[in-house]
Amino acid sequence: MKKVIVGGNWKMNKTVPEAQALARQLCDRLSDVNFADIFICPPFVDIYSLSIILREKESKIILGAQNMHYEAKGAFTGEISADMIKSAGGKIVVLGHSERRHIFNENDEYINRKVRAALDAGLLPLLCIGELLEEREAGKTEEVIRTQLKGSLDGIKIEDPSKILIAYEPVWAIGTGVTATPEQAQDAQKFVRKILAEMFDENIANEIRILYGGSVKPANAASLIVQPDVDGLFVGGASLDAESFEKIVRDAIK
Ligand code: PGA
């Protein structure tokens, strides 16, 4: 049985003191939770100080980054490498988030390089995929999922299913308040698993944890997580408040 995983994507929110306060609250509120892996992805500038807070609090919450560059170091002004994230205390890195794809024009080939670099560095990549509203309405959801998975993971061997996480995040559901229905999430994530089985093998595909993201709230977390192919939840807006994130985590029971 796979352990459920719930993550918070803080995006470009919280000053340093605000991020530290939220991290402390989460440590206190979630200290007894063993049934789920929990991670938070604050802005880069918070990772190091939050790693110290989590250690002081003896918290099991895992730290992640929201992005990285694929090069190890050098003249890439404004970028952060996998080793920098690791040395600051990050263990997970979100790659290919729809905001990176659509606002910053990242394509599958570029994301593929990042996934490789994260794996090489020993970070756990959380690869995000998902279709736009017009793609869903044109009946292209599966085609988009296939293209993004095959492109972002092209040439990458996954022999250990615990080395990668996938998040299905329909773009029309992100930050809109419109959540995919549990059936829509299940259908898409079952299809994700089918493509993973084609690319790797059935055992690996069954074991890779696939998260759902897109307007996850305390009100809908329980109905999403019970879907057979929803192994976790990736939460944006509702992760910025300790009470609502705690509620989502506590509802994340299969
Ligand atoms: P949201 O964001 O929960 O605010 O819709 C989800 C995400 O972007 O990961």
PDB file of C-alpha atoms and ligand atoms in Angstrom:
ATOM      1  CA  MET A   1       0.000   0.000   0.000  1.00  0.00           C
ATOM      2  CA  LYS A   2       1.405   3.368  -1.019  1.00  0.00           C
ATOM      3  CA  LYS A   3       1.586   6.048   1.636  1.00  0.00           C
ATOM      4  CA  VAL A   4      -0.569   9.056   0.814  1.00  0.00           C
ATOM      5  CA  ILE A   5       1.361  12.284   0.168  1.00  0.00           C
ATOM      6  CA  VAL A   6       0.102  15.842   0.601  1.00  0.00           C
ATOM      7  CA  GLY A   7       2.065  18.907  -0.403  1.00  0.00           C
ATOM      8  CA  GLY A   8       1.684  22.643  -0.200  1.00  0.00           C
ATOM      9  CA  ASN A   9       2.807  24.902  -3.030  1.00  0.00           C
ATOM     10  CA  TRP A  10       3.205  28.347  -1.511  1.00  0.00           C
ATOM     11  CA  LYS A  11       4.037  29.899  -4.906  1.00  0.00           C
ATOM     12  CA  MET A  12       5.201  33.552  -4.636  1.00  0.00           C
ATOM     13  CA  ASN A  13       3.589  34.152  -1.260  1.00  0.00           C
ATOM     14  CA  LYS A  14       4.833  34.919   2.275  1.00  0.00           C
ATOM     15  CA  THR A  15       7.680  37.119   3.429  1.00  0.00           C
ATOM     16  CA  VAL A  16      10.421  35.399   5.426  1.00  0.00           C
ATOM     17  CA  PRO A  17       8.805  36.038   8.854  1.00  0.00           C
ATOM     18  CA  GLU A  18       5.405  34.957   7.510  1.00  0.00           C
ATOM     19  CA  ALA A  19       6.858  31.770   6.045  1.00  0.00           C
ATOM     20  CA  GLN A  20       8.598  30.951   9.320  1.00  0.00           C
ATOM     21  CA  ALA A  21       5.412  31.518  11.301  1.00  0.00           C
ATOM     22  CA  LEU A  22       3.394  29.273   8.975  1.00  0.00           C
ATOM     23  CA  ALA A  23       6.046  26.548   9.123  1.00  0.00           C
ATOM     24  CA  ARG A  24       5.994  26.630  12.941  1.00  0.00           C
ATOM     25  CA  GLN A  25       2.204  26.362  12.993  1.00  0.00           C
ATOM     26  CA  LEU A  26       2.267  23.420  10.611  1.00  0.00           C
ATOM     27  CA  CYS A  27       4.891  21.609  12.694  1.00  0.00           C
ATOM     28  CA  ASP A  28       2.723  21.997  15.795  1.00  0.00           C
ATOM     29  CA  ARG A  29      -0.564  21.102  14.145  1.00  0.00           C
ATOM     30  CA  LEU A  30       0.692  18.115  12.174  1.00  0.00           C
ATOM     31  CA  SER A  31       3.202  16.572  14.580  1.00  0.00           C
ATOM     32  CA  ASP A  32       1.048  13.471  15.195  1.00  0.00           C
ATOM     33  CA  VAL A  33       0.374  12.663  11.520  1.00  0.00           C
ATOM     34  CA  ASN A  34       1.945   9.398  10.425  1.00  0.00           C
ATOM     35  CA  PHE A  35      -0.520   8.201   7.801  1.00  0.00           C
ATOM     36  CA  ALA A  36       0.652  10.701   5.165  1.00  0.00           C
ATOM     37  CA  ASP A  37       3.911  12.124   3.908  1.00  0.00           C
ATOM     38  CA  ILE A  38       3.668  15.910   4.083  1.00  0.00           C
ATOM     39  CA  PHE A  39       5.770  18.413   2.180  1.00  0.00           C
ATOM     40  CA  ILE A  40       5.818  22.183   1.726  1.00  0.00           C
ATOM     41  CA  CYS A  41       7.352  24.155  -1.117  1.00  0.00           C
ATOM     42  CA  PRO A  42       8.070  27.711   0.051  1.00  0.00           C
ATOM     43  CA  PRO A  43       9.897  30.313  -2.059  1.00  0.00           C
ATOM     44  CA  PHE A  44      13.654  29.670  -2.442  1.00  0.00           C
ATOM     45  CA  VAL A  45      14.604  32.326   0.115  1.00  0.00           C
ATOM     46  CA  ASP A  46      12.812  30.405   2.872  1.00  0.00           C
ATOM     47  CA  ILE A  47      14.140  26.893   2.358  1.00  0.00           C
ATOM     48  CA  TYR A  48      17.228  27.175   4.528  1.00  0.00           C
ATOM     49  CA  SER A  49      15.638  28.854   7.537  1.00  0.00           C
ATOM     50  CA  LEU A  50      12.620  26.550   7.358  1.00  0.00           C
ATOM     51  CA  SER A  51      14.922  23.532   7.349  1.00  0.00           C
ATOM     52  CA  ILE A  52      16.327  24.755  10.666  1.00  0.00           C
ATOM     53  CA  ILE A  53      12.832  25.273  12.111  1.00  0.00           C
ATOM     54  CA  LEU A  54      11.691  21.809  10.987  1.00  0.00           C
ATOM     55  CA  ARG A  55      14.781  20.256  12.549  1.00  0.00           C
ATOM     56  CA  GLU A  56      14.297  22.159  15.821  1.00  0.00           C
ATOM     57  CA  LYS A  57      10.684  21.023  15.927  1.00  0.00           C
ATOM     58  CA  GLU A  58      11.683  17.447  15.048  1.00  0.00           C
ATOM     59  CA  SER A  59       9.069  17.619  12.306  1.00  0.00           C
ATOM     60  CA  LYS A  60       8.667  14.997   9.588  1.00  0.00           C
ATOM     61  CA  ILE A  61       7.462  17.639   7.120  1.00  0.00           C
ATOM     62  CA  ILE A  62       9.624  17.503   3.985  1.00  0.00           C
ATOM     63  CA  LEU A  63      10.870  20.649   2.276  1.00  0.00           C
ATOM     64  CA  GLY A  64      10.687  21.222  -1.447  1.00  0.00           C
ATOM     65  CA  ALA A  65      11.524  23.904  -3.988  1.00  0.00           C
ATOM     66  CA  GLN A  66       9.161  25.186  -6.662  1.00  0.00           C
ATOM     67  CA  ASN A  67      11.626  25.107  -9.554  1.00  0.00           C
ATOM     68  CA  MET A  68      15.329  24.809 -10.389  1.00  0.00           C
ATOM     69  CA  HIS A  69      17.760  25.151 -13.280  1.00  0.00           C
ATOM     70  CA  TYR A  70      19.254  22.061 -14.913  1.00  0.00           C
ATOM     71  CA  GLU A  71      22.823  23.310 -14.960  1.00  0.00           C
ATOM     72  CA  ALA A  72      24.979  22.576 -11.912  1.00  0.00           C
ATOM     73  CA  LYS A  73      26.407  26.085 -11.658  1.00  0.00           C
ATOM     74  CA  GLY A  74      27.634  29.039 -13.653  1.00  0.00           C
ATOM     75  CA  ALA A  75      26.491  32.232 -15.327  1.00  0.00           C
ATOM     76  CA  PHE A  76      22.723  31.812 -15.062  1.00  0.00           C
ATOM     77  CA  THR A  77      21.627  34.980 -13.311  1.00  0.00           C
ATOM     78  CA  GLY A  78      18.558  34.494 -11.179  1.00  0.00           C
ATOM     79  CA  GLU A  79      18.654  30.685 -11.245  1.00  0.00           C
ATOM     80  CA  ILE A  80      19.105  28.039  -8.532  1.00  0.00           C
ATOM     81  CA  SER A  81      20.698  24.599  -8.939  1.00  0.00           C
ATOM     82  CA  ALA A  82      19.716  21.205  -7.569  1.00  0.00           C
ATOM     83  CA  ASP A  83      22.753  21.115  -5.280  1.00  0.00           C
ATOM     84  CA  MET A  84      21.873  24.527  -3.852  1.00  0.00           C
ATOM     85  CA  ILE A  85      18.374  23.320  -3.033  1.00  0.00           C
ATOM     86  CA  LYS A  86      19.779  20.179  -1.428  1.00  0.00           C
ATOM     87  CA  SER A  87      22.352  22.071   0.578  1.00  0.00           C
ATOM     88  CA  ALA A  88      19.613  24.388   1.881  1.00  0.00           C
ATOM     89  CA  GLY A  89      17.603  21.392   3.090  1.00  0.00           C
ATOM     90  CA  GLY A  90      15.250  20.768   0.151  1.00  0.00           C
ATOM     91  CA  LYS A  91      14.479  17.187  -0.840  1.00  0.00           C
ATOM     92  CA  ILE A  92      11.725  17.640  -3.442  1.00  0.00           C
ATOM     93  CA  VAL A  93      11.591  19.907  -6.474  1.00  0.00           C
ATOM     94  CA  VAL A  94       8.457  20.839  -8.413  1.00  0.00           C
ATOM     95  CA  LEU A  95       9.135  20.748 -12.158  1.00  0.00           C
ATOM     96  CA  GLY A  96       6.912  21.698 -15.074  1.00  0.00           C
ATOM     97  CA  HIS A  97       4.267  23.427 -12.980  1.00  0.00           C
ATOM     98  CA  SER A  98       1.636  24.920 -15.291  1.00  0.00           C
ATOM     99  CA  GLU A  99       2.666  28.429 -14.248  1.00  0.00           C
ATOM    100  CA  ARG A 100       6.217  27.629 -15.378  1.00  0.00           C
ATOM    101  CA  ARG A 101       4.898  26.141 -18.617  1.00  0.00           C
ATOM    102  CA  HIS A 102       2.429  28.898 -19.451  1.00  0.00           C
ATOM    103  CA  ILE A 103       3.829  32.103 -17.904  1.00  0.00           C
ATOM    104  CA  PHE A 104       7.532  31.305 -18.372  1.00  0.00           C
ATOM    105  CA  ASN A 105       7.199  29.265 -21.572  1.00  0.00           C
ATOM    106  CA  GLU A 106       8.905  26.119 -20.298  1.00  0.00           C
ATOM    107  CA  ASN A 107       8.436  23.242 -22.719  1.00  0.00           C
ATOM    108  CA  ASP A 108       8.749  19.491 -22.275  1.00  0.00           C
ATOM    109  CA  GLU A 109      12.313  19.374 -23.585  1.00  0.00           C
ATOM    110  CA  TYR A 110      13.449  22.000 -21.089  1.00  0.00           C
ATOM    111  CA  ILE A 111      11.551  20.284 -18.265  1.00  0.00           C
ATOM    112  CA  ASN A 112      13.128  16.967 -19.288  1.00  0.00           C
ATOM    113  CA  ARG A 113      16.590  18.420 -18.647  1.00  0.00           C
ATOM    114  CA  LYS A 114      15.491  19.561 -15.232  1.00  0.00           C
ATOM    115  CA  VAL A 115      14.031  16.159 -14.331  1.00  0.00           C
ATOM    116  CA  ARG A 116      17.342  14.528 -15.328  1.00  0.00           C
ATOM    117  CA  ALA A 117      19.351  17.032 -13.282  1.00  0.00           C
ATOM    118  CA  ALA A 118      17.106  16.570 -10.242  1.00  0.00           C
ATOM    119  CA  LEU A 119      17.397  12.777 -10.426  1.00  0.00           C
ATOM    120  CA  ASP A 120      21.173  12.970 -10.909  1.00  0.00           C
ATOM    121  CA  ALA A 121      21.456  15.217  -7.854  1.00  0.00           C
ATOM    122  CA  GLY A 122      19.290  12.947  -5.705  1.00  0.00           C
ATOM    123  CA  LEU A 123      16.346  15.333  -5.446  1.00  0.00           C
ATOM    124  CA  LEU A 124      12.821  13.929  -5.766  1.00  0.00           C
ATOM    125  CA  PRO A 125      11.205  15.557  -8.813  1.00  0.00           C
ATOM    126  CA  LEU A 126       7.476  16.269  -8.684  1.00  0.00           C
ATOM    127  CA  LEU A 127       6.630  16.463 -12.369  1.00  0.00           C
ATOM    128  CA  CYS A 128       3.437  18.429 -13.068  1.00  0.00           C
ATOM    129  CA  ILE A 129       1.310  17.867 -16.140  1.00  0.00           C
ATOM    130  CA  GLY A 130      -2.176  18.924 -17.152  1.00  0.00           C
ATOM    131  CA  GLU A 131      -4.347  20.259 -19.935  1.00  0.00           C
ATOM    132  CA  LEU A 132      -5.786  23.717 -20.638  1.00  0.00           C
ATOM    133  CA  LEU A 133      -9.548  24.238 -20.670  1.00  0.00           C
ATOM    134  CA  GLU A 134      -9.632  24.534 -24.451  1.00  0.00           C
ATOM    135  CA  GLU A 135      -7.694  21.297 -24.770  1.00  0.00           C
ATOM    136  CA  ARG A 136     -10.193  19.502 -22.504  1.00  0.00           C
ATOM    137  CA  GLU A 137     -13.119  20.976 -24.418  1.00  0.00           C
ATOM    138  CA  ALA A 138     -11.551  19.841 -27.685  1.00  0.00           C
ATOM    139  CA  GLY A 139     -11.290  16.283 -26.318  1.00  0.00           C
ATOM    140  CA  LYS A 140      -7.495  16.475 -26.196  1.00  0.00           C
ATOM    141  CA  THR A 141      -6.905  15.774 -22.495  1.00  0.00           C
ATOM    142  CA  GLU A 142      -5.343  12.350 -23.053  1.00  0.00           C
ATOM    143  CA  GLU A 143      -3.227  13.565 -25.946  1.00  0.00           C
ATOM    144  CA  VAL A 144      -1.826  16.398 -23.800  1.00  0.00           C
ATOM    145  CA  ILE A 145      -1.121  14.056 -20.890  1.00  0.00           C
ATOM    146  CA  ARG A 146       0.657  11.589 -23.197  1.00  0.00           C
ATOM    147  CA  THR A 147       2.722  14.301 -24.901  1.00  0.00           C
ATOM    148  CA  GLN A 148       3.774  15.965 -21.645  1.00  0.00           C
ATOM    149  CA  LEU A 149       4.684  12.694 -19.921  1.00  0.00           C
ATOM    150  CA  LYS A 150       6.582  11.306 -22.890  1.00  0.00           C
ATOM    151  CA  GLY A 151       8.381  14.593 -23.524  1.00  0.00           C
ATOM    152  CA  SER A 152       9.241  15.417 -19.924  1.00  0.00           C
ATOM    153  CA  LEU A 153      10.443  11.875 -19.199  1.00  0.00           C
ATOM    154  CA  ASP A 154      11.954  11.093 -22.601  1.00  0.00           C
ATOM    155  CA  GLY A 155      15.000   8.839 -22.285  1.00  0.00           C
ATOM    156  CA  ILE A 156      14.757   8.733 -18.493  1.00  0.00           C
ATOM    157  CA  LYS A 157      14.859   5.322 -16.826  1.00  0.00           C
ATOM    158  CA  ILE A 158      12.812   4.964 -13.672  1.00  0.00           C
ATOM    159  CA  GLU A 159      13.731   1.736 -11.926  1.00  0.00           C
ATOM    160  CA  ASP A 160      12.681   2.798  -8.453  1.00  0.00           C
ATOM    161  CA  PRO A 161       9.125   4.197  -8.302  1.00  0.00           C
ATOM    162  CA  SER A 162       9.904   6.141  -5.131  1.00  0.00           C
ATOM    163  CA  LYS A 163      12.365   8.327  -7.051  1.00  0.00           C
ATOM    164  CA  ILE A 164       9.692  10.419  -8.806  1.00  0.00           C
ATOM    165  CA  LEU A 165       6.292  11.949  -8.114  1.00  0.00           C
ATOM    166  CA  ILE A 166       3.762  13.005 -10.743  1.00  0.00           C
ATOM    167  CA  ALA A 167       1.070  15.641 -10.222  1.00  0.00           C
ATOM    168  CA  TYR A 168      -1.928  15.820 -12.538  1.00  0.00           C
ATOM    169  CA  GLU A 169      -3.026  19.441 -12.401  1.00  0.00           C
ATOM    170  CA  PRO A 170      -5.628  20.478 -14.972  1.00  0.00           C
ATOM    171  CA  VAL A 171      -4.771  24.095 -15.748  1.00  0.00           C
ATOM    172  CA  TRP A 172      -8.433  25.139 -15.676  1.00  0.00           C
ATOM    173  CA  ALA A 173      -8.634  24.037 -12.043  1.00  0.00           C
ATOM    174  CA  ILE A 174      -5.532  25.832 -10.758  1.00  0.00           C
ATOM    175  CA  GLY A 175      -6.317  28.874  -8.664  1.00  0.00           C
ATOM    176  CA  THR A 176      -9.790  29.112 -10.201  1.00  0.00           C
ATOM    177  CA  GLY A 177     -11.896  27.568  -7.466  1.00  0.00           C
ATOM    178  CA  VAL A 178     -13.114  25.043 -10.045  1.00  0.00           C
ATOM    179  CA  THR A 179     -11.959  21.597  -8.982  1.00  0.00           C
ATOM    180  CA  ALA A 180     -11.939  18.598 -11.251  1.00  0.00           C
ATOM    181  CA  THR A 181     -14.686  16.244 -10.130  1.00  0.00           C
ATOM    182  CA  PRO A 182     -13.382  13.121  -8.406  1.00  0.00           C
ATOM    183  CA  GLU A 183     -14.336  11.193 -11.568  1.00  0.00           C
ATOM    184  CA  GLN A 184     -12.435  13.585 -13.859  1.00  0.00           C
ATOM    185  CA  ALA A 185      -9.370  13.341 -11.616  1.00  0.00           C
ATOM    186  CA  GLN A 186      -9.627   9.549 -11.473  1.00  0.00           C
ATOM    187  CA  ASP A 187     -10.067   9.149 -15.250  1.00  0.00           C
ATOM    188  CA  ALA A 188      -7.084  11.382 -16.013  1.00  0.00           C
ATOM    189  CA  GLN A 189      -4.845   9.794 -13.382  1.00  0.00           C
ATOM    190  CA  LYS A 190      -5.750   6.284 -14.500  1.00  0.00           C
ATOM    191  CA  PHE A 191      -4.633   7.376 -17.941  1.00  0.00           C
ATOM    192  CA  VAL A 192      -1.390   8.819 -16.510  1.00  0.00           C
ATOM    193  CA  ARG A 193      -0.705   5.417 -14.983  1.00  0.00           C
ATOM    194  CA  LYS A 194      -1.439   3.683 -18.278  1.00  0.00           C
ATOM    195  CA  ILE A 195       1.143   5.842 -20.064  1.00  0.00           C
ATOM    196  CA  LEU A 196       3.671   5.272 -17.259  1.00  0.00           C
ATOM    197  CA  ALA A 197       3.125   1.507 -17.695  1.00  0.00           C
ATOM    198  CA  GLU A 198       3.859   1.863 -21.408  1.00  0.00           C
ATOM    199  CA  MET A 199       6.992   3.876 -20.711  1.00  0.00           C
ATOM    200  CA  PHE A 200       8.349   1.827 -17.802  1.00  0.00           C
ATOM    201  CA  ASP A 201       6.478  -1.256 -16.667  1.00  0.00           C
ATOM    202  CA  GLU A 202       3.254  -2.038 -14.910  1.00  0.00           C
ATOM    203  CA  ASN A 203       4.798  -2.578 -11.464  1.00  0.00           C
ATOM    204  CA  ILE A 204       6.662   0.723 -11.580  1.00  0.00           C
ATOM    205  CA  ALA A 205       3.563   2.512 -12.882  1.00  0.00           C
ATOM    206  CA  ASN A 206       1.407   1.085 -10.097  1.00  0.00           C
ATOM    207  CA  GLU A 207       3.855   2.209  -7.437  1.00  0.00           C
ATOM    208  CA  ILE A 208       4.601   5.758  -8.635  1.00  0.00           C
ATOM    209  CA  ARG A 209       2.563   8.168  -6.541  1.00  0.00           C
ATOM    210  CA  ILE A 210       0.316  10.420  -8.614  1.00  0.00           C
ATOM    211  CA  LEU A 211      -1.006  13.544  -6.901  1.00  0.00           C
ATOM    212  CA  TYR A 212      -4.004  15.615  -7.907  1.00  0.00           C
ATOM    213  CA  GLY A 213      -3.723  19.416  -7.834  1.00  0.00           C
ATOM    214  CA  GLY A 214      -6.102  22.228  -8.718  1.00  0.00           C
ATOM    215  CA  SER A 215      -8.329  24.052  -6.201  1.00  0.00           C
ATOM    216  CA  VAL A 216      -7.970  21.354  -3.551  1.00  0.00           C
ATOM    217  CA  LYS A 217      -9.803  22.587  -0.452  1.00  0.00           C
ATOM    218  CA  PRO A 218     -10.883  21.110   2.879  1.00  0.00           C
ATOM    219  CA  ALA A 219     -14.338  20.629   1.306  1.00  0.00           C
ATOM    220  CA  ASN A 220     -13.167  18.392  -1.551  1.00  0.00           C
ATOM    221  CA  ALA A 221      -9.967  16.707  -0.333  1.00  0.00           C
ATOM    222  CA  ALA A 222     -11.684  13.589   1.040  1.00  0.00           C
ATOM    223  CA  SER A 223     -13.658  12.871  -2.137  1.00  0.00           C
ATOM    224  CA  LEU A 224     -10.545  13.240  -4.308  1.00  0.00           C
ATOM    225  CA  ILE A 225      -8.185  11.112  -2.227  1.00  0.00           C
ATOM    226  CA  VAL A 226     -10.473   8.075  -2.157  1.00  0.00           C
ATOM    227  CA  GLN A 227     -10.135   7.697  -5.916  1.00  0.00           C
ATOM    228  CA  PRO A 228      -8.003   4.647  -6.662  1.00  0.00           C
ATOM    229  CA  ASP A 229      -5.450   6.499  -8.793  1.00  0.00           C
ATOM    230  CA  VAL A 230      -5.209   9.608  -6.596  1.00  0.00           C
ATOM    231  CA  ASP A 231      -2.268   8.885  -4.282  1.00  0.00           C
ATOM    232  CA  GLY A 232      -1.850  12.389  -2.977  1.00  0.00           C
ATOM    233  CA  LEU A 233      -2.880  16.031  -3.155  1.00  0.00           C
ATOM    234  CA  PHE A 234      -0.914  19.083  -4.215  1.00  0.00           C
ATOM    235  CA  VAL A 235      -2.417  22.206  -2.716  1.00  0.00           C
ATOM    236  CA  GLY A 236      -1.819  25.825  -3.707  1.00  0.00           C
ATOM    237  CA  GLY A 237      -4.012  28.552  -2.196  1.00  0.00           C
ATOM    238  CA  ALA A 238      -5.414  26.403   0.610  1.00  0.00           C
ATOM    239  CA  SER A 239      -1.889  25.541   1.800  1.00  0.00           C
ATOM    240  CA  LEU A 240      -1.216  29.163   2.779  1.00  0.00           C
ATOM    241  CA  ASP A 241      -3.376  28.880   5.857  1.00  0.00           C
ATOM    242  CA  ALA A 242      -2.350  26.422   8.579  1.00  0.00           C
ATOM    243  CA  GLU A 243      -5.892  25.485   9.531  1.00  0.00           C
ATOM    244  CA  SER A 244      -7.062  24.692   6.013  1.00  0.00           C
ATOM    245  CA  PHE A 245      -3.871  22.778   5.134  1.00  0.00           C
ATOM    246  CA  GLU A 246      -4.202  20.766   8.352  1.00  0.00           C
ATOM    247  CA  LYS A 247      -7.807  19.898   7.477  1.00  0.00           C
ATOM    248  CA  ILE A 248      -6.774  18.721   4.019  1.00  0.00           C
ATOM    249  CA  VAL A 249      -3.979  16.574   5.439  1.00  0.00           C
ATOM    250  CA  ARG A 250      -6.297  15.027   8.030  1.00  0.00           C
ATOM    251  CA  ASP A 251      -8.839  14.205   5.307  1.00  0.00           C
ATOM    252  CA  ALA A 252      -6.183  12.546   3.155  1.00  0.00           C
ATOM    253  CA  ILE A 253      -7.046   9.066   4.285  1.00  0.00           C
ATOM    254  CA  LYS A 254      -7.671   6.293   1.790  1.00  0.00           C
TER     255      LYS A 254
HETATM  256  P1  PGA B   1      -4.441  25.874  -6.276  1.00  0.00           P
HETATM  257  O1  PGA B   1      -3.007  25.589  -6.907  1.00  0.00           O
HETATM  258  O2  PGA B   1      -4.675  24.837  -5.192  1.00  0.00           O
HETATM  259  O3  PGA B   1      -4.379  27.263  -5.726  1.00  0.00           O
HETATM  260  O4  PGA B   1      -5.447  25.717  -7.378  1.00  0.00           O
HETATM  261  C1  PGA B   1      -2.562  24.282  -7.129  1.00  0.00           C
HETATM  262  C2  PGA B   1      -1.182  24.287  -7.761  1.00  0.00           C
HETATM  263  O5  PGA B   1      -0.888  25.183  -8.546  1.00  0.00           O
HETATM  264  O6  PGA B   1      -0.352  23.406  -7.478  1.00  0.00           O
END
